[in-house]
Short mmCIF file of C-alpha atoms and ligand atoms in Angstrom, two decimals:
data_model
loop_
_atom_site.label_atom_id
_atom_site.label_comp_id
_atom_site.label_asym_id
_atom_site.label_seq_id
_atom_site.Cartn_x
_atom_site.Cartn_y
_atom_site.Cartn_z
CA UNK R 1 -36.68 80.10 89.30
CA UNK R 2 -40.01 78.33 88.72
CA UNK R 3 -41.71 75.81 90.99
CA UNK R 4 -42.70 73.41 88.24
CA UNK R 5 -41.59 70.40 90.27
CA UNK R 6 -43.40 71.50 93.44
CA UNK R 7 -44.91 68.48 95.17
CA UNK R 8 -42.72 66.09 93.24
CA UNK R 9 -40.09 63.76 94.60
CA UNK R 10 -36.98 62.93 92.53
CA UNK R 11 -34.07 60.56 92.91
CA UNK R 12 -30.98 61.64 91.03
CA UNK R 13 -28.29 58.97 91.05
CA UNK R 14 -24.60 60.02 90.78
CA UNK R 15 -25.44 63.45 92.26
CA UNK R 16 -22.21 63.81 94.23
CA UNK R 17 -20.61 65.36 91.12
CA UNK R 18 -20.99 66.57 87.51
CA UNK R 19 -24.24 66.28 85.63
CA UNK R 20 -26.09 64.59 88.51
CA UNK R 21 -25.13 67.34 90.92
CA UNK R 22 -26.35 70.10 88.51
CA UNK R 23 -29.55 68.16 87.97
CA UNK R 24 -30.31 67.70 91.68
CA UNK R 25 -29.65 71.39 92.37
CA UNK R 26 -31.95 72.44 89.45
CA UNK R 27 -34.72 70.07 90.52
CA UNK R 28 -34.56 71.32 94.11
CA UNK R 29 -34.55 74.93 92.96
CA UNK R 30 -37.59 74.24 90.85
CA UNK R 31 -39.53 72.83 93.83
CA UNK R 32 -38.78 69.06 93.96
CA UNK R 33 -37.81 67.13 97.04
CA UNK R 34 -34.67 65.32 96.04
CA UNK R 35 -32.73 62.23 97.01
CA UNK R 36 -29.06 62.71 96.20
CA UNK R 37 -26.67 59.81 96.21
CA UNK R 38 -23.14 58.66 95.43
CA UNK R 39 -20.25 56.89 97.21
CA UNK R 40 -18.22 59.96 98.08
CA UNK R 41 -19.79 61.42 101.30
CA UNK R 42 -17.79 64.65 101.14
CA UNK R 43 -18.81 65.43 97.54
CA UNK R 44 -22.35 64.52 98.34
CA UNK R 45 -22.36 66.97 101.21
CA UNK R 46 -21.07 69.63 98.78
CA UNK R 47 -24.11 68.98 96.54
CA UNK R 48 -26.36 69.25 99.60
CA UNK R 49 -24.74 72.56 100.74
CA UNK R 50 -25.18 74.00 97.14
CA UNK R 51 -28.87 73.12 97.32
CA UNK R 52 -29.32 74.69 100.79
CA UNK R 53 -27.46 77.81 99.61
CA UNK R 54 -30.44 78.46 97.24
CA UNK R 55 -32.61 78.86 100.30
CA UNK R 56 -34.23 75.39 100.01
CA UNK R 57 -35.36 73.89 103.26
CA UNK R 58 -33.13 71.09 104.62
CA UNK R 59 -36.01 68.63 104.81
CA UNK R 60 -36.36 68.80 100.96
CA UNK R 61 -33.05 66.97 100.63
CA UNK R 62 -32.15 63.37 101.50
CA UNK R 63 -28.50 62.40 101.05
CA UNK R 64 -27.59 58.67 100.88
CA UNK R 65 -23.94 57.64 100.63
CA UNK R 66 -23.91 54.25 98.96
CA UNK R 67 -22.59 52.17 96.08
CA UNK R 68 -25.38 52.00 93.50
CA UNK R 69 -24.02 48.76 91.96
CA UNK R 70 -24.98 46.95 95.14
CA UNK R 71 -28.56 45.79 95.60
CA UNK R 72 -28.52 46.87 99.29
CA UNK R 73 -27.48 50.32 98.27
CA UNK R 74 -30.37 50.46 95.80
CA UNK R 75 -32.87 49.22 98.40
CA UNK R 76 -31.58 51.92 100.73
CA UNK R 77 -32.16 54.66 98.12
CA UNK R 78 -35.71 53.59 97.31
CA UNK R 79 -36.82 52.71 100.78
CA UNK R 80 -35.44 55.78 102.51
CA UNK R 81 -36.84 58.05 99.82
CA UNK R 82 -40.37 56.57 100.34
CA UNK R 83 -40.00 56.65 104.07
CA UNK R 84 -38.95 60.31 104.08
CA UNK R 85 -40.97 61.79 101.20
CA UNK R 86 -43.82 59.29 100.87
CA UNK R 87 -43.75 58.97 97.04
CA UNK R 88 -41.52 58.94 93.97
CA UNK R 89 -42.27 60.91 90.83
CA UNK R 90 -38.94 61.14 88.96
CA UNK R 91 -36.03 58.77 88.69
CA UNK R 92 -32.85 60.07 86.95
CA UNK R 93 -30.49 57.18 86.21
CA UNK R 94 -27.38 59.25 85.85
CA UNK R 95 -24.59 57.48 87.78
CA UNK R 96 -22.07 56.10 85.34
CA UNK R 97 -18.39 55.81 84.56
CA UNK R 98 -15.73 54.59 82.15
CA UNK R 99 -12.72 52.66 83.37
CA UNK R 100 -9.28 51.69 82.06
CA UNK R 101 -7.45 48.48 82.94
CA UNK R 102 -4.09 48.56 84.73
CA UNK R 103 -2.17 48.67 81.46
CA UNK R 104 -4.54 51.42 80.02
CA UNK R 105 -5.35 49.15 77.15
CA UNK R 106 -7.90 50.31 74.58
CA UNK R 107 -9.76 48.55 71.80
CA UNK R 108 -10.75 44.88 71.70
CA UNK R 109 -7.89 43.90 74.02
CA UNK R 110 -9.25 45.95 76.91
CA UNK R 111 -9.43 43.55 79.88
CA UNK R 112 -12.79 41.82 80.36
CA UNK R 113 -12.86 42.95 84.01
CA UNK R 114 -13.40 46.43 82.59
CA UNK R 115 -16.38 45.21 80.61
CA UNK R 116 -17.86 43.65 83.74
CA UNK R 117 -17.34 46.81 85.85
CA UNK R 118 -18.73 49.13 83.24
CA UNK R 119 -21.78 47.01 82.57
CA UNK R 120 -22.43 46.80 86.29
CA UNK R 121 -22.60 50.57 86.84
CA UNK R 122 -23.85 51.85 83.48
CA UNK R 123 -26.39 49.14 82.63
CA UNK R 124 -27.20 46.61 85.38
CA UNK R 125 -27.65 49.19 88.09
CA UNK R 126 -30.14 51.09 85.88
CA UNK R 127 -32.07 47.86 85.16
CA UNK R 128 -32.33 46.83 88.79
CA UNK R 129 -33.00 50.31 90.20
CA UNK R 130 -35.80 50.73 87.66
CA UNK R 131 -37.30 47.46 88.81
CA UNK R 132 -37.22 48.55 92.42
CA UNK R 133 -38.68 51.99 91.63
CA UNK R 134 -41.39 50.81 89.23
CA UNK R 135 -44.16 50.36 91.81
CA UNK R 136 -43.85 53.88 93.11
CA UNK R 137 -43.43 55.42 89.67
CA UNK R 138 -46.60 53.61 88.48
CA UNK R 139 -48.49 54.95 91.55
CA UNK R 140 -47.31 58.56 90.74
CA UNK R 141 -47.53 58.17 86.91
CA UNK R 142 -43.99 59.39 86.98
CA UNK R 143 -40.99 59.81 84.70
CA UNK R 144 -37.60 58.12 84.24
CA UNK R 145 -34.75 59.93 82.55
CA UNK R 146 -31.63 57.90 81.74
CA UNK R 147 -28.24 59.47 81.03
CA UNK R 148 -26.74 57.86 77.99
CA UNK R 149 -23.92 59.14 75.74
CA UNK R 150 -23.20 59.94 72.13
CA UNK R 151 -20.67 57.10 72.56
CA UNK R 152 -23.61 54.77 72.04
CA UNK R 153 -23.26 55.24 68.28
CA UNK R 154 -23.93 55.01 65.40
CA UNK R 155 -20.29 56.17 65.09
CA UNK R 156 -17.76 53.56 66.20
CA UNK R 157 -15.86 53.97 69.50
CA UNK R 158 -12.73 51.82 69.10
CA UNK R 159 -10.95 53.32 72.11
CA UNK R 160 -13.81 52.86 74.60
CA UNK R 161 -15.57 49.83 73.19
CA UNK R 162 -17.01 48.55 76.46
CA UNK R 163 -18.27 52.02 77.59
CA UNK R 164 -19.90 52.46 74.17
CA UNK R 165 -21.52 49.01 74.40
CA UNK R 166 -22.98 49.86 77.83
CA UNK R 167 -24.59 53.09 76.55
CA UNK R 168 -25.84 51.41 73.29
CA UNK R 169 -27.49 48.77 75.45
CA UNK R 170 -28.89 51.48 77.71
CA UNK R 171 -30.53 53.24 74.69
CA UNK R 172 -32.28 49.99 73.75
CA UNK R 173 -33.33 49.61 77.42
CA UNK R 174 -34.77 53.17 77.30
CA UNK R 175 -36.81 52.39 74.19
CA UNK R 176 -38.06 48.99 75.41
CA UNK R 177 -38.78 50.07 79.00
CA UNK R 178 -40.62 53.10 77.59
CA UNK R 179 -43.06 50.91 75.74
CA UNK R 180 -43.45 48.56 78.63
CA UNK R 181 -44.05 51.29 81.17
CA UNK R 182 -46.21 53.73 79.21
CA UNK R 183 -49.13 51.27 79.56
CA UNK R 184 -48.90 52.18 83.29
CA UNK R 185 -48.57 55.90 82.55
CA UNK R 186 -44.79 56.13 83.24
CA UNK R 187 -42.59 57.81 80.64
CA UNK R 188 -38.98 56.78 79.99
CA UNK R 189 -36.62 58.91 77.95
CA UNK R 190 -32.93 59.72 77.87
CA UNK R 191 -30.33 62.31 77.12
CA UNK R 192 -27.13 61.64 75.15
CA UNK R 193 -24.49 64.20 76.07
CA UNK R 194 -21.36 64.89 74.09
CA UNK R 195 -18.23 65.97 76.01
CA UNK R 196 -19.13 67.68 79.30
CA UNK R 197 -16.69 69.08 81.89
CA UNK R 198 -17.29 66.91 84.95
CA UNK R 199 -15.45 64.51 87.18
CA UNK R 200 -15.72 61.85 84.50
CA UNK R 201 -12.05 62.10 83.43
CA UNK R 202 -10.76 62.10 87.00
CA UNK R 203 -12.83 59.01 87.77
CA UNK R 204 -11.07 57.39 84.81
CA UNK R 205 -7.62 58.25 86.23
CA UNK R 206 -7.00 61.55 84.29
CA UNK R 207 -5.49 64.60 86.00
CA UNK R 208 -7.11 68.02 85.82
CA UNK R 209 -4.27 69.03 83.50
CA UNK R 210 -4.95 66.18 81.11
CA UNK R 211 -8.65 67.07 81.18
CA UNK R 212 -7.89 70.69 80.29
CA UNK R 213 -5.50 69.72 77.55
CA UNK R 214 -8.06 67.40 75.99
CA UNK R 215 -10.83 69.95 76.27
CA UNK R 216 -8.70 72.70 74.72
CA UNK R 217 -7.92 70.48 71.76
CA UNK R 218 -11.58 69.60 71.17
CA UNK R 219 -12.77 73.21 71.54
CA UNK R 220 -10.24 74.46 68.98
CA UNK R 221 -11.19 71.79 66.42
CA UNK R 222 -14.55 72.42 64.68
CA UNK R 223 -14.46 68.85 63.38
CA UNK R 224 -14.72 67.72 67.02
CA UNK R 225 -17.11 70.24 68.56
CA UNK R 226 -18.64 72.58 65.92
CA UNK R 227 -20.02 75.00 68.51
CA UNK R 228 -16.48 75.47 69.92
CA UNK R 229 -17.12 74.79 73.56
CA UNK R 230 -17.20 71.86 75.96
CA UNK R 231 -20.63 71.24 77.49
CA UNK R 232 -21.41 72.30 81.08
CA UNK R 233 -23.33 70.06 83.52
CA UNK R 234 -26.16 72.60 83.63
CA UNK R 235 -26.61 72.29 79.84
CA UNK R 236 -27.57 68.61 80.35
CA UNK R 237 -29.48 69.24 83.58
CA UNK R 238 -31.88 71.49 81.68
CA UNK R 239 -32.66 68.74 79.20
CA UNK R 240 -33.18 66.21 81.96
CA UNK R 241 -35.62 68.64 83.64
CA UNK R 242 -37.42 69.11 80.30
CA UNK R 243 -37.77 65.32 79.91
CA UNK R 244 -39.00 65.04 83.52
CA UNK R 245 -41.57 67.78 83.05
CA UNK R 246 -44.72 66.23 81.70
CA UNK R 247 -46.31 69.55 80.84
CA UNK R 248 -43.50 70.19 78.34
CA UNK R 249 -42.56 66.76 76.98
CA UNK R 250 -45.57 64.53 77.51
CA UNK R 251 -45.60 63.23 73.88
CA UNK R 252 -41.89 62.17 73.91
CA UNK R 253 -41.69 58.47 74.73
CA UNK R 254 -38.57 56.29 74.64
CA UNK R 255 -36.37 58.84 72.89
CA UNK R 256 -32.89 60.19 73.57
CA UNK R 257 -32.10 63.87 73.08
CA UNK R 258 -28.59 64.47 71.76
CA UNK R 259 -26.78 67.44 73.34
CA UNK R 260 -23.28 67.59 71.95
CA UNK R 261 -22.51 71.02 70.47
CA UNK R 262 -22.86 69.47 67.07
CA UNK R 263 -20.22 66.73 67.50
CA UNK R 264 -22.15 63.82 65.98
CA UNK R 265 -23.25 65.76 62.93
CA UNK R 266 -19.80 66.25 61.52
CA UNK R 267 -17.73 63.85 59.46
CA UNK R 268 -13.91 64.15 59.30
CA UNK R 269 -14.01 64.96 55.61
CA UNK R 270 -16.07 68.08 56.30
CA UNK R 271 -13.14 69.55 58.30
CA UNK R 272 -11.25 69.99 55.00
CA UNK R 273 -12.25 72.44 52.24
CA UNK R 274 -12.72 70.51 48.97
CA UNK R 275 -11.60 73.56 46.91
CA UNK R 276 -8.38 73.86 48.94
CA UNK R 277 -7.63 70.22 48.43
CA UNK R 278 -8.12 70.53 44.75
CA UNK R 279 -5.93 73.66 44.51
CA UNK R 280 -2.95 72.02 46.28
P1 NDP Y 301 -18.90 62.40 87.19
O1 NDP Y 301 -17.75 61.52 87.39
O2 NDP Y 301 -18.71 63.85 87.47
O3 NDP Y 301 -20.17 61.92 88.02
C1 NDP Y 301 -20.47 60.58 88.03
C2 NDP Y 301 -21.38 60.31 89.24
O4 NDP Y 301 -21.70 58.93 89.24
C3 NDP Y 301 -20.72 60.70 90.53
O5 NDP Y 301 -21.68 61.36 91.35
C4 NDP Y 301 -20.34 59.34 91.09
O6 NDP Y 301 -20.37 59.40 92.52
C5 NDP Y 301 -21.45 58.47 90.59
N1 NDP Y 301 -21.05 57.02 90.60
C6 NDP Y 301 -20.09 56.43 89.85
N2 NDP Y 301 -19.98 55.18 90.24
C7 NDP Y 301 -20.84 54.94 91.25
C8 NDP Y 301 -21.18 53.84 92.08
N3 NDP Y 301 -20.60 52.65 91.92
N4 NDP Y 301 -22.11 54.02 93.06
C9 NDP Y 301 -22.74 55.22 93.21
N5 NDP Y 301 -22.44 56.32 92.46
C10 NDP Y 301 -21.51 56.17 91.47
O7 NDP Y 301 -19.31 62.17 85.62
P2 NDP Y 301 -20.54 62.82 84.79
O8 NDP Y 301 -21.31 63.76 85.51
O9 NDP Y 301 -19.95 63.15 83.46
O10 NDP Y 301 -21.35 61.47 84.54
C11 NDP Y 301 -22.72 61.38 84.66
C12 NDP Y 301 -23.29 60.57 83.51
O11 NDP Y 301 -23.11 61.19 82.31
C13 NDP Y 301 -22.67 59.17 83.35
O12 NDP Y 301 -23.71 58.23 83.13
C14 NDP Y 301 -21.81 59.38 82.11
O13 NDP Y 301 -21.62 58.11 81.44
C15 NDP Y 301 -22.64 60.31 81.35
N6 NDP Y 301 -21.90 61.06 80.29
C16 NDP Y 301 -20.89 61.89 80.61
C17 NDP Y 301 -20.21 62.55 79.56
C18 NDP Y 301 -19.11 63.55 79.85
O14 NDP Y 301 -18.46 63.98 78.93
N7 NDP Y 301 -18.87 63.95 81.10
C19 NDP Y 301 -20.59 62.37 78.14
C20 NDP Y 301 -21.63 61.50 77.95
C21 NDP Y 301 -22.29 60.84 79.00
P3 NDP Y 301 -19.21 58.80 93.49
O15 NDP Y 301 -17.96 58.96 92.84
O16 NDP Y 301 -19.46 59.65 94.73
O17 NDP Y 301 -19.65 57.39 93.77
#
């Protein structure tokens, strides 16, 4: 355990579960004061307890139960953080989700209400929270790390078109905001995870059994995940910490680091041996 974030204040959105929880715990363990947030109070409390278990003082953690798609919720997150900790150095825009419509439609027919809901959480809330945080991040010459997805492309995502669109737009936001904000000394970068075992499936209506079945399939198919294992939240948290650590990543501006066990580097045709095909 290092104290590389000692004296820094971080907001990690979506820290009541998954990647955000692992990131908030890691930041706190490495010395940051952290604001954790999500809608589910019980899960948020679990994150807080995990942080306290590492011996971190309670006054290093601020838990705010709120809906981040609502402007009042965002104001609460920013204002209470400044009130309690007096500054803001790191904003991790991690909260996100994919949804299905009632008929579990995929492809272009997916109901437009799904598009609206996904854009609201995965894109609009990042844009508005960044606006609200800008003043404080400029004061601190701070860092923003967005959590994107390999779903952003360049490969097509016919089953989850709207989710993929939201993350593709987020990537362009990362690049453009990075150039706008670096003139004020604020860095913006992002991470693009592949498949990670989190509450993401459950939030989409999948059972734990469905999650396990899906993960088992992916892990046993090298054309899906060449490294043979599903990502863990801490794998992504370490990359977020790297991008938030100016000593290590100061020259990276507006980029997204892909962490996917190799998924995006394989093409379906590579799963088959050319010589075997020719022999048969
Ligand atoms: P989880 O479902 O485990 O975590 C999502 C977090 O976002 C939860 O803390 C949830 O809190 C929060 N959240 C969702 N909606 C809202 C809302 N309206 N208001 C406030 N908080 C909200 O999923 P992950 O950890 O996997 O997701 C984190 C990020 O990683 C997302 O942006 C996702 O798109 C991205 N990602 C995930 C991948 C994966 O395979 N898991 C792959 C690629 C990217 P609560 O429910 O308490 O509101």
